[in-house]
Short mmCIF file of C-alpha atoms in Angstrom, two decimals:
data_model
loop_
_atom_site.label_atom_id
_atom_site.label_comp_id
_atom_site.label_asym_id
_atom_site.label_seq_id
_atom_site.Cartn_x
_atom_site.Cartn_y
_atom_site.Cartn_z
CA MET A 40 124.06 20.84 130.79
CA SER A 41 123.37 24.26 128.96
CA ARG A 42 119.91 25.03 127.72
CA VAL A 43 119.98 25.24 123.86
CA VAL A 44 118.57 28.32 122.18
CA TYR A 45 118.03 28.30 118.40
CA LEU A 46 117.83 31.93 117.37
CA HIS A 47 116.60 32.23 113.82
CA ILE A 48 117.50 35.78 112.60
CA GLY A 49 116.18 35.82 109.12
CA ALA A 50 116.81 36.70 106.34
CA PRO A 51 113.46 38.19 105.18
CA LYS A 52 111.76 36.59 102.20
CA THR A 53 113.15 33.17 102.99
CA GLY A 54 110.08 31.49 104.05
CA THR A 55 109.89 33.15 107.52
CA THR A 56 106.23 33.78 107.42
CA TYR A 57 105.54 30.12 106.70
CA LEU A 58 108.02 28.98 109.42
CA GLN A 59 106.73 31.32 112.11
CA ASP A 60 103.18 30.38 111.53
CA ARG A 61 104.01 26.52 111.57
CA LEU A 62 105.92 26.96 114.84
CA ALA A 63 103.03 29.06 116.29
CA ARG A 64 100.29 26.46 115.42
CA ASN A 65 102.45 23.60 116.79
CA VAL A 66 103.40 25.05 120.14
CA SER A 67 101.64 22.34 122.16
CA THR A 68 102.80 19.36 120.16
CA LEU A 69 106.50 20.62 120.06
CA ALA A 70 106.22 21.16 123.92
CA GLU A 71 105.23 17.44 124.14
CA HIS A 72 108.54 16.64 122.80
CA GLY A 73 110.38 19.19 125.05
CA VAL A 74 110.78 21.98 122.50
CA THR A 75 109.66 25.32 123.67
CA ILE A 76 108.36 28.06 121.24
CA PRO A 77 108.10 30.99 123.79
CA THR A 78 104.71 32.54 123.95
CA LYS A 79 103.25 35.49 125.99
CA ASN A 80 99.73 34.04 126.83
CA ARG A 81 97.09 32.14 124.83
CA PHE A 82 95.71 35.36 123.33
CA VAL A 83 98.91 36.27 121.76
CA PRO A 84 100.20 33.97 119.08
CA ALA A 85 103.90 32.90 119.36
CA ASP A 86 104.84 34.68 116.03
CA LEU A 87 103.41 38.01 117.35
CA PHE A 88 105.27 37.66 120.54
CA HIS A 89 108.50 37.05 118.83
CA PHE A 90 107.97 40.03 116.56
CA ARG A 91 107.40 42.30 119.58
CA ALA A 92 110.41 40.82 121.43
CA ALA A 93 112.53 41.65 118.36
CA LEU A 94 111.01 45.21 118.12
CA ASP A 95 111.70 45.76 121.82
CA LEU A 96 115.39 44.48 121.50
CA LEU A 97 115.98 46.80 118.60
CA GLU A 98 114.16 49.73 120.15
CA GLN A 99 111.75 49.95 117.22
CA ASP A 100 108.11 50.77 117.46
CA TRP A 101 106.03 50.00 114.33
CA GLY A 102 103.29 47.54 113.53
CA GLY A 103 101.03 48.57 116.43
CA ALA A 104 100.11 51.24 118.81
CA PRO A 105 103.03 53.26 120.36
CA GLY A 106 104.73 51.29 123.13
CA HIS A 107 102.92 47.90 122.08
CA ALA A 108 106.44 46.07 122.31
CA ASN A 109 107.68 47.55 125.61
CA GLY A 110 109.03 44.88 127.78
CA ALA A 111 108.52 41.97 125.25
CA TRP A 112 112.41 41.09 125.00
CA ASP A 113 112.70 40.80 128.75
CA ALA A 114 109.58 38.65 128.93
CA MET A 115 111.13 36.43 126.14
CA VAL A 116 114.34 35.95 128.13
CA ARG A 117 112.31 35.02 131.18
CA ARG A 118 110.50 32.34 129.32
CA VAL A 119 113.75 31.04 127.90
CA ARG A 120 115.15 30.80 131.46
CA ARG A 121 112.00 28.78 132.55
CA ALA A 122 112.22 26.30 129.69
CA SER A 123 113.54 22.94 130.39
CA GLY A 124 114.55 21.90 126.87
CA PRO A 125 115.59 23.49 123.56
CA VAL A 126 114.11 26.83 122.61
CA VAL A 127 113.28 28.35 119.26
CA ILE A 128 113.02 32.10 118.63
CA SER A 129 112.43 33.48 115.28
CA HIS A 130 112.20 36.79 113.62
CA GLU A 131 113.87 38.13 110.35
CA ILE A 132 114.28 41.83 111.59
CA LEU A 133 116.96 40.57 113.85
CA ALA A 134 119.42 39.92 110.90
CA PRO A 135 121.01 43.46 110.61
CA ALA A 136 121.05 44.06 114.34
CA PRO A 137 123.87 46.41 115.41
CA ALA A 138 126.74 45.21 117.57
CA ASP A 139 125.41 46.54 120.78
CA LYS A 140 122.11 44.67 120.43
CA ILE A 141 123.87 41.38 119.59
CA ALA A 142 126.03 41.88 122.66
CA LYS A 143 122.76 42.31 124.71
CA VAL A 144 121.36 39.10 123.32
CA MET A 145 124.34 37.10 124.15
CA ASN A 146 124.65 38.67 127.72
CA ASP A 147 120.93 38.00 128.35
CA LEU A 148 121.22 34.42 127.17
CA ALA A 149 124.52 33.87 129.03
CA GLY A 150 124.68 30.29 130.24
CA CYS A 151 122.73 29.04 127.26
CA GLU A 152 124.19 27.38 124.22
CA VAL A 153 123.16 29.84 121.56
CA HIS A 154 122.85 28.56 117.98
CA ILE A 155 122.43 31.10 115.15
CA VAL A 156 120.28 29.94 112.31
CA TYR A 157 120.22 32.03 109.10
CA SER A 158 118.09 31.15 106.07
CA ALA A 159 119.30 32.21 102.55
CA ARG A 160 117.80 32.45 99.15
CA ASP A 161 119.17 33.26 95.81
CA LEU A 162 119.05 37.10 95.01
CA GLY A 163 117.45 36.36 91.68
CA ARG A 164 114.20 35.57 93.57
CA GLN A 165 114.86 37.38 96.77
CA LEU A 166 115.32 40.93 95.52
CA PRO A 167 112.07 41.16 93.62
CA ALA A 168 110.20 39.64 96.69
CA ALA A 169 112.10 42.10 99.07
CA TRP A 170 111.10 45.08 96.98
CA GLN A 171 107.36 43.95 96.85
CA GLU A 172 107.46 43.48 100.62
CA SER A 173 108.78 47.04 101.25
CA ILE A 174 105.88 48.26 98.94
CA LYS A 175 103.41 46.11 101.02
CA GLN A 176 104.83 47.93 104.02
CA GLY A 177 103.99 51.54 102.74
CA ARG A 178 107.24 52.33 100.80
CA LYS A 179 106.87 54.35 97.46
CA TRP A 180 110.19 53.76 95.73
CA SER A 181 110.60 52.29 92.11
CA PHE A 182 112.17 48.90 91.61
CA LYS A 183 114.96 50.72 89.86
CA ARG A 184 115.79 52.86 92.76
CA PHE A 185 115.34 50.06 95.19
CA LEU A 186 117.87 47.84 93.30
CA THR A 187 120.39 50.75 92.99
CA LYS A 188 120.18 51.17 96.79
CA VAL A 189 120.60 47.47 97.43
CA GLU A 190 123.65 47.32 95.25
CA ARG A 191 125.15 50.36 97.07
CA GLY A 192 124.48 48.88 100.46
CA GLU A 193 122.20 51.78 101.38
CA THR A 194 118.99 49.86 102.51
CA TRP A 195 117.89 47.71 105.53
CA PHE A 196 117.24 44.95 103.14
CA ARG A 197 120.84 44.91 101.89
CA LYS A 198 122.10 44.75 105.47
CA ALA A 199 119.64 41.91 106.25
CA LEU A 200 120.62 40.00 103.06
CA ASP A 201 124.40 40.36 103.43
CA LEU A 202 125.11 36.74 104.53
CA PRO A 203 128.85 37.09 105.36
CA GLN A 204 128.35 40.40 107.22
CA VAL A 205 125.31 39.29 109.21
CA LEU A 206 126.98 35.98 110.25
CA ASN A 207 130.35 37.65 111.08
CA ASN A 208 128.40 39.96 113.36
CA TRP A 209 126.06 37.44 115.16
CA ALA A 210 128.58 34.46 115.30
CA ALA A 211 131.73 36.34 116.04
CA LYS A 212 132.09 34.40 119.28
CA LEU A 213 130.45 31.21 118.52
CA PRO A 214 132.15 27.97 117.21
CA PRO A 215 131.10 27.26 113.56
CA GLU A 216 129.14 24.14 114.57
CA GLN A 217 126.69 26.44 116.38
CA VAL A 218 125.94 28.51 113.27
CA HIS A 219 123.49 27.04 110.69
CA VAL A 220 122.62 28.30 107.13
CA VAL A 221 119.49 26.91 105.75
CA THR A 222 119.28 27.32 101.93
CA VAL A 223 115.88 27.95 100.36
CA PRO A 224 115.45 25.32 97.49
CA HIS A 225 114.57 26.68 94.10
CA ASP A 226 111.77 24.06 94.00
CA ARG A 227 109.79 24.70 97.23
CA ALA A 228 107.19 21.92 96.66
CA GLY A 229 106.28 19.79 99.42
CA ASN A 230 107.82 20.10 102.88
CA LEU A 231 111.49 20.38 101.95
CA LEU A 232 111.99 23.73 103.42
CA TRP A 233 110.31 22.73 106.70
CA GLN A 234 112.53 19.67 106.90
CA ARG A 235 115.56 21.86 106.48
CA PHE A 236 114.58 24.18 109.21
CA SER A 237 113.75 21.19 111.45
CA THR A 238 117.24 19.80 110.92
CA ALA A 239 118.71 23.21 111.85
CA PHE A 240 116.62 23.38 115.03
CA GLY A 241 117.57 19.68 115.89
CA ILE A 242 113.90 18.58 115.86
CA ASP A 243 111.90 15.94 114.07
CA PRO A 244 109.62 17.46 111.37
CA SER A 245 106.70 15.28 112.44
CA TRP A 246 106.59 17.11 115.84
CA ALA A 247 104.85 19.95 114.02
CA PRO A 248 102.13 18.13 112.02
CA LEU A 249 99.98 21.21 111.38
CA ASP A 250 100.97 22.96 108.31
CA SER A 251 101.11 26.77 108.12
CA GLU A 252 97.91 28.55 107.13
CA ARG A 253 99.73 31.68 106.15
CA SER A 254 101.87 32.73 103.35
CA ASN A 255 103.38 35.87 101.96
CA PRO A 256 102.59 35.50 98.29
CA SER A 257 104.10 37.63 95.51
CA LEU A 258 102.17 40.21 93.45
CA GLY A 259 102.30 40.81 89.76
CA VAL A 260 103.68 43.99 88.21
CA ALA A 261 100.20 45.63 88.08
CA GLU A 262 99.17 44.97 91.51
CA THR A 263 102.45 46.13 92.83
CA MET A 264 102.34 49.32 90.83
CA LEU A 265 98.69 49.82 92.24
CA ILE A 266 99.91 49.51 95.89
CA ARG A 267 102.90 51.75 95.08
CA LYS A 268 100.63 54.43 93.52
CA LEU A 269 98.29 54.34 96.56
CA ASN A 270 101.25 54.84 98.95
CA ARG A 271 102.23 57.98 97.07
CA ARG A 272 98.56 59.22 97.65
CA LEU A 273 98.68 58.48 101.42
CA GLU A 274 100.36 60.57 104.12
CA LEU A 275 103.21 58.92 106.02
CA GLY A 276 101.08 58.83 109.18
CA VAL A 277 98.50 56.94 107.49
CA ARG A 278 100.83 54.39 106.09
CA ARG A 279 102.13 53.80 109.61
CA GLU A 280 98.72 53.12 111.01
CA ALA A 281 97.57 49.49 112.00
CA THR A 282 94.61 50.11 109.79
CA TYR A 283 96.89 50.46 106.68
CA ASP A 284 98.42 47.04 107.62
CA ALA A 285 95.11 45.43 107.98
CA LEU A 286 93.42 46.88 104.92
CA ILE A 287 96.36 47.47 102.39
CA ARG A 288 98.83 44.63 103.28
CA GLU A 289 96.59 41.92 104.59
CA MET A 290 93.29 42.34 102.67
CA LEU A 291 94.60 43.67 99.42
CA ALA A 292 98.31 42.76 98.92
CA GLU A 293 98.05 39.39 100.62
CA GLY A 294 94.42 38.59 99.70
CA GLU A 295 92.28 40.12 96.94
CA LEU A 296 95.25 41.08 94.63
CA VAL A 297 96.99 37.70 94.73
CA ASN A 298 96.89 35.12 92.06
CA ARG A 299 95.54 37.41 89.48
CA PRO A 300 96.52 36.90 85.83
CA SER A 301 99.39 39.31 85.98
CA VAL A 302 103.10 39.36 84.81
CA PRO A 303 105.32 38.54 87.88
CA VAL A 304 108.03 40.85 89.06
CA THR A 305 111.42 39.45 88.11
CA LEU A 306 115.12 40.70 88.34
CA PRO A 307 116.16 42.89 85.36
CA PRO A 308 118.48 40.98 83.04
CA GLU A 309 121.25 43.49 83.53
CA HIS A 310 121.27 42.80 87.30
CA TYR A 311 122.06 39.10 87.14
CA ASP A 312 125.76 39.59 86.98
CA TRP A 313 125.92 41.35 90.30
CA ALA A 314 123.53 38.77 91.90
CA GLU A 315 125.77 35.96 90.65
CA ASP A 316 128.88 37.71 92.02
CA GLN A 317 127.24 37.94 95.35
CA ALA A 318 126.21 34.24 95.33
CA GLU A 319 129.90 33.33 94.81
CA LEU A 320 130.92 35.56 97.68
CA TRP A 321 128.46 33.82 99.96
CA ILE A 322 129.39 30.46 98.87
CA ASP A 323 133.08 31.13 99.44
CA TRP A 324 132.48 32.48 102.72
CA ILE A 325 130.32 29.55 103.85
CA GLN A 326 132.81 26.89 102.59
CA GLY A 327 135.67 28.89 104.32
CA SER A 328 133.94 29.40 107.71
CA GLY A 329 133.00 25.82 108.51
CA VAL A 330 129.48 26.69 109.40
CA ASN A 331 126.85 23.98 109.21
CA VAL A 332 124.84 24.05 105.91
CA VAL A 333 121.44 22.44 105.80
CA GLY A 334 120.71 22.09 102.07
CA ASP A 335 122.76 22.85 99.18
CA VAL A 336 124.95 25.94 98.49
CA ALA A 337 124.06 25.66 94.87
CA ASP A 338 120.57 26.92 95.84
CA LEU A 339 122.20 30.39 96.43
CA ARG A 340 123.03 30.78 92.76
CA PRO A 341 120.29 32.64 90.75
CA ARG A 342 118.94 30.89 87.73
CA ARG A 343 118.98 33.14 84.59
CA PRO A 344 115.89 33.09 82.40
CA ALA A 345 116.27 31.98 78.82
CA PRO A 346 117.94 34.68 76.73
CA ASP A 347 114.80 35.14 74.67
CA THR A 348 112.37 35.53 77.77
CA PRO A 349 110.79 38.94 77.76
CA TRP A 350 111.14 41.15 80.79
CA THR A 351 108.46 43.47 81.97
CA ASP A 352 109.58 46.74 83.81
CA PRO A 353 107.33 46.88 87.02
CA ASP A 354 108.07 50.76 87.05
CA LYS A 355 106.37 50.97 83.52
CA VAL A 356 103.06 49.01 83.62
CA ARG A 357 100.22 49.72 81.06
CA ALA A 358 97.15 51.36 82.26
CA ARG A 359 94.59 48.63 81.49
CA PRO A 360 96.08 46.03 83.86
CA GLN A 361 96.43 48.67 86.59
CA LEU A 362 92.78 49.66 86.03
CA SER A 363 91.64 45.99 86.28
CA ALA A 364 93.56 45.53 89.59
CA ALA A 365 92.22 48.86 90.92
CA MET A 366 88.57 47.81 90.32
CA ASP A 367 89.17 44.64 92.05
CA ALA A 368 90.71 46.51 94.92
CA LEU A 369 87.90 48.98 94.99
CA ALA A 370 85.27 46.17 95.06
CA ALA A 371 87.00 44.55 97.98
CA MET A 372 87.22 47.94 99.83
CA THR A 373 83.53 48.58 99.31
CA ARG A 374 82.57 45.11 100.67
CA GLU A 375 84.68 45.72 103.77
CA ALA A 376 83.25 49.17 104.28
CA ALA A 377 79.71 47.72 103.86
CA SER A 378 80.41 44.97 106.32
CA ARG A 379 81.68 47.58 108.88
CA ALA A 380 78.63 49.74 108.37
CA GLU A 381 76.21 46.91 109.46
CA PRO A 382 74.72 46.95 112.87
CA GLY A 383 77.31 45.42 115.09
CA GLY A 384 79.78 45.19 112.08
CA LEU A 385 82.69 46.46 114.01
CA THR A 386 81.88 44.29 117.02
CA ARG A 387 81.65 41.24 114.81
CA VAL A 388 85.02 42.18 113.08
CA VAL A 389 86.64 42.43 116.48
CA ARG A 390 84.99 39.15 117.75
CA ASP A 391 86.06 37.28 114.63
CA ARG A 392 89.69 38.50 114.91
CA ALA A 393 89.77 37.50 118.54
CA GLN A 394 88.50 34.08 117.63
CA GLN A 395 91.21 33.80 114.89
CA LEU A 396 93.87 34.47 117.45
CA ARG A 397 92.42 32.08 120.03
CA SER A 398 92.27 29.11 117.41
CA ARG A 399 96.03 29.61 116.18
#
């Protein structure tokens, strides 16, 4: 009997952070039920190992010191070969992989029964989230420019979010029953999304009892504008440093600046026609392909706001809310600088981080 490998390839902004953290936190309990979430060792969380494996496969090198991902994909394949039951691999940067990299995956996993899992979300929510994610990662572009490039097919995000193209590429040689589309519900309360992922992976949701402790929350228009302006002040080299990731993305964009009383970033009203057209194309492709759907294809249709709902342009935010966000960010940076200046401060930060990694 062939070993079954569930390869979750994205898309970005479909609950991937939540999923990967939940899998990483439940490696042991899933293993008790014969399910392998490949890990490098007890000091490297599974989600980080999967990220490095995806980087290595795609010959990319970001998010760490040069060469930090070298050899990770081959290490992943070795762990798959050693597994005795089903295996789950997950990272969203795999979605727009080129044909030669997809061929390498299939060759490296030859003899396994490969299942492709793709999670999809309506573009009304996904595009604002994707733009914010790009800002968190150091980009400087306006929301207007981002949307224009997405609609023209000129960005990495568009390639990763193009459901028919992604699945035509990844599933070209697979039977439709080995291709699973997980739809992200409009109402993500409770464990519904986790239940859908579990169904796609062929596991019981109760096998991973520890919920995720991580999220990738959205920012408001003022907070996003603040990070974008900061990116414009910083050199490219700085924005690619691990320190940027720790201080700007993790501490500010996913910590101090979250849940402030700010207007959320939403899709401009004039872009809903395009988003709805894309949804119908996706649904037609899914229904015609015969792939397995976990959820409801209606989840892929954007929900328009009421006609009288005001829309705030995230490229034109008033100065006062930006100043308020900037003062909170400055206070957080000052506290962080003070903690690092204390005797043993840096050592303590490193020790605490190591403890966090061990406990996950």
